Amino acid sequence: MGLFKDKSSSRGRGLTLFKEVKEALKAEKILKVSGYEVKLAAPPPSLRKGCDLAIEVDLMGQAGVERVLRQNGVEFDRIVSIDTEELEPLRVVKVTDFGDSMMVRAGNMKVAFEKATGIILNVSGGGCPDVPYLHLELLNKKITEAPRPCELGFTLCALMLDRALDEGVRIYEEARG
Amino acid sequence: MKPHPLAGALLIAGTVPIKDFPLLLGKAEREGDFLLVDGQRIPCTQGTAAMVTAAVAALDYLNLDPPMALLAGDVGEGRGSRAIYDFLSRELREFSPKVLSLHYLLPIITPMKKVISAVQGCNPRPVLIADAGSMYAAKAAGLATEFDVFTPDAGEMAFLADSEATHPAYIKRYLFEADSKEVPRLIGQAYGCGNAAQTLLVKGVVDYIARNGEILETVREPDVPQMEAIGGTGDTITGLVSAFLQAGLEPHEAAIIAAKANRMAGKYANPTPATRITEIIARFPEAFKDHLCEWSGVCTVESRLRPATGGARQGGEA
């Protein structure tokens, strides 16, 4: 599919970490077949999880990479950033209460839902091409039944929207006891 | 040499969330809740469609030619984005738009570098705007200073202020947690590390308009907090900035008036978090009619809001 290929730049790259070498080799093969440009690399000692092989990927496509690995039964530990202080995407969220509805923000993505029904009222923020698509797919669905952005999207925006949705589900379910 | 028939236009480039939608370049119009480009109907939802439709509304009100839209379908896998990057890299020098606005594109560095190289080859060089994924790509590629205007929201401002991050998902936690009062500090940091366009319009509880590190103006009213939840309200601001630049305003003027107009249209729509972006766009003509004269200082298209060469339409008045 030719996804996320960018040969001349090493910025925005990440490492997929594994516990076993055979999983790393399997992942490399599957990701290449799926159109991702990846290469085997040695993780720094501080990140090793029992395996001295990792796979370098473009972080922008992190949601898609994780999905391909999960769908093919590849066991991986996590994906970390190579060139930023923060190894993993933000896990912290912010919540805004509008009275009848709530908005949850994770990174650059926001989801608003009605408190009484859990219906998703709006999706905002973000800048990747899957965001308007996810907006249409999530709108008017119940937050507990909506499709997962990380299952439909490809990018880091999709991953952050998934985290916002996760928190929204937690808030909605907690309020309903 | 005879100029390209599209020279001097406002060109907005970005993806639309329709898989297999082909690469399309054409005049943009509005048809109800749809954007119409070269006969193709596109739902006006969050993203490039909202941005283009806002620009259509503003240029129509100003009695100027509608924007040109360069669109391609992309649901995140990157094909449409690459088609747009490739087209711009190849054709832009021939086209030479007056204003080029880059919007929802997969943030990939090398193709963005090629587009900027093509921009540098244009004569005259277009006014260059980026928002959304294009802004992420510009920053990650170290090309922010090539741009005339960025329109980040507060979270994206933190991304621009983070010298390392290549996407807002990977910003430092303390920057994400910064509240709106800290936006001026983030603006200073972004300019300090060369990650800001010459003019920034930072969208948020308070809109900040900055130029080369200096905050020129803040826009606080009307205050409509629900707008943050509505998908597309940031896109419409960028569409308005693009239109006002096309009309001849300076970048900071275009940013200030766009911020005011977006808020006023939001107020007129009396929104809730469930409001759709088309309901706000529908209020732009009313907001322009009531306030554009007051905001821009003069009240006719001819005296201040200059049309692009050959861009003025016949008839009508602003």
Tab-separated table of C-alpha atoms in Angstrom, chain A residues 1-9 11-12 58-60 62 79-81 83-90 92-94 96 98 101 103 105-108 110 112 121-133 135-136 139-140 152-157 160, chain B residues 15 17 45-48 74-79 81-82 103-111 113 132-134 136 139-142 153-156 163-173 176-179 225-226 228-232 272-276:
chain	number	residue	atom	x	y	z
A	1	MET	CA	0.000	0.000	0.000
A	2	GLY	CA	3.013	2.295	0.227
A	3	LEU	CA	2.058	3.723	3.571
A	4	PHE	CA	4.113	6.341	5.401
A	5	LYS	CA	7.280	5.866	3.403
A	6	ASP	CA	9.717	8.669	3.945
A	7	LYS	CA	13.223	7.532	3.155
A	8	SER	CA	15.139	10.745	3.599
A	9	SER	CA	14.097	11.681	7.105
A	11	ARG	CA	12.605	12.406	12.383
A	12	GLY	CA	9.355	11.082	13.778
A	58	ASP	CA	7.148	5.852	11.187
A	59	LEU	CA	5.337	7.011	14.323
A	60	MET	CA	2.709	8.873	12.315
A	62	GLN	CA	1.380	4.093	14.864
A	79	ILE	CA	6.063	1.346	20.373
A	80	VAL	CA	8.315	4.151	21.605
A	81	SER	CA	9.590	7.362	20.074
A	83	ASP	CA	13.860	11.219	19.049
A	84	THR	CA	11.655	12.771	21.724
A	85	GLU	CA	11.943	12.928	25.479
A	86	GLU	CA	8.466	11.416	25.775
A	87	LEU	CA	8.824	7.778	24.795
A	88	GLU	CA	5.098	7.144	24.374
A	89	PRO	CA	2.086	9.233	23.332
A	90	LEU	CA	0.491	11.342	26.068
A	92	VAL	CA	-3.061	12.442	30.323
A	93	VAL	CA	-6.503	13.833	29.431
A	94	LYS	CA	-8.453	17.030	30.177
A	96	THR	CA	-14.613	20.047	30.229
A	98	PHE	CA	-20.774	21.726	29.599
A	101	SER	CA	-22.563	17.166	28.002
A	103	MET	CA	-15.794	16.993	26.390
A	105	ARG	CA	-9.380	15.962	25.296
A	106	ALA	CA	-6.394	13.679	24.782
A	107	GLY	CA	-3.461	15.332	23.052
A	108	ASN	CA	-4.871	17.205	20.088
A	110	LYS	CA	-11.511	15.991	21.605
A	112	ALA	CA	-17.997	15.469	23.310
A	121	LEU	CA	-22.249	14.819	19.881
A	122	ASN	CA	-19.051	15.939	18.223
A	123	VAL	CA	-15.414	15.150	17.505
A	124	SER	CA	-12.987	18.031	17.135
A	125	GLY	CA	-9.294	18.844	17.000
A	126	GLY	CA	-6.574	16.912	15.219
A	127	GLY	CA	-5.098	17.349	11.803
A	128	CYS	CA	-4.509	13.933	10.250
A	129	PRO	CA	-6.622	12.769	7.280
A	130	ASP	CA	-8.393	10.061	9.277
A	131	VAL	CA	-9.866	12.617	11.715
A	132	PRO	CA	-12.730	13.847	9.472
A	133	TYR	CA	-13.443	10.190	8.613
A	135	HIS	CA	-15.721	12.249	12.991
A	136	LEU	CA	-18.336	10.894	10.580
A	139	LEU	CA	-21.119	10.977	15.361
A	140	ASN	CA	-24.501	10.110	16.961
A	152	LEU	CA	-10.564	2.377	11.980
A	153	GLY	CA	-7.823	4.995	11.829
A	154	PHE	CA	-4.140	4.866	10.986
A	155	THR	CA	-2.456	7.820	12.634
A	156	LEU	CA	-1.409	9.236	15.964
A	157	CYS	CA	-4.529	11.432	15.875
A	160	MET	CA	-5.271	10.058	20.752
B	15	THR	CA	-7.864	15.711	1.870
B	17	PRO	CA	-12.696	11.679	4.120
B	45	THR	CA	-18.048	18.394	7.721
B	46	GLN	CA	-14.982	18.905	9.876
B	47	GLY	CA	-11.740	19.282	7.962
B	48	THR	CA	-10.820	20.660	4.562
B	74	ASP	CA	-7.800	9.987	2.230
B	75	VAL	CA	-9.050	8.187	5.333
B	76	GLY	CA	-5.652	8.124	6.978
B	77	GLU	CA	-3.653	5.686	4.917
B	78	GLY	CA	-1.932	8.522	3.070
B	79	ARG	CA	-2.666	7.958	-0.624
B	81	SER	CA	-2.174	13.186	0.835
B	82	ARG	CA	0.673	11.956	-1.338
B	103	HIS	CA	-4.740	21.802	5.386
B	104	TYR	CA	-5.582	18.164	6.264
B	105	LEU	CA	-2.645	16.213	4.881
B	106	LEU	CA	-0.767	13.298	6.351
B	107	PRO	CA	2.210	14.930	8.086
B	108	ILE	CA	5.138	13.550	6.111
B	109	ILE	CA	8.364	15.447	5.935
B	110	THR	CA	9.975	14.796	2.568
B	111	PRO	CA	6.922	15.601	0.411
B	113	LYS	CA	9.983	19.811	1.703
B	132	ALA	CA	-3.778	20.773	10.809
B	133	GLY	CA	-1.521	18.017	9.412
B	134	SER	CA	0.236	20.395	7.036
B	136	TYR	CA	2.552	19.380	11.783
B	139	LYS	CA	7.108	22.049	11.936
B	140	ALA	CA	8.506	18.520	11.897
B	141	ALA	CA	10.423	19.316	8.699
B	142	GLY	CA	11.931	22.454	10.258
B	153	ASP	CA	-5.209	25.707	18.727
B	154	ALA	CA	-3.822	25.833	22.263
B	155	GLY	CA	-2.784	22.149	22.215
B	156	GLU	CA	-1.066	22.555	18.871
B	163	SER	CA	11.457	21.661	20.108
B	164	GLU	CA	11.541	17.858	19.830
B	165	ALA	CA	7.987	16.686	19.140
B	166	THR	CA	7.075	15.660	15.605
B	167	HIS	CA	3.358	15.269	16.452
B	168	PRO	CA	1.102	16.718	19.199
B	169	ALA	CA	0.718	13.205	20.646
B	170	TYR	CA	4.374	13.253	21.690
B	171	ILE	CA	4.636	16.636	23.384
B	172	LYS	CA	6.056	16.912	26.867
B	173	ARG	CA	3.430	16.419	29.527
B	176	PHE	CA	0.071	19.627	27.420
B	177	GLU	CA	-0.962	20.611	30.918
B	178	ALA	CA	-0.202	24.299	30.373
B	179	ASP	CA	-3.415	26.297	30.729
B	225	PRO	CA	-17.117	27.974	25.021
B	226	GLN	CA	-19.251	25.352	23.231
B	228	GLU	CA	-14.379	24.168	21.158
B	229	ALA	CA	-16.389	20.948	21.079
B	230	ILE	CA	-17.721	21.513	17.559
B	231	GLY	CA	-15.697	19.797	14.869
B	232	GLY	CA	-14.661	22.295	12.198
B	272	THR	CA	-24.445	23.558	21.820
B	273	PRO	CA	-21.724	20.898	21.690
B	274	ALA	CA	-24.000	19.059	19.222
B	275	THR	CA	-24.112	21.921	16.703
B	276	ARG	CA	-22.817	21.128	13.204
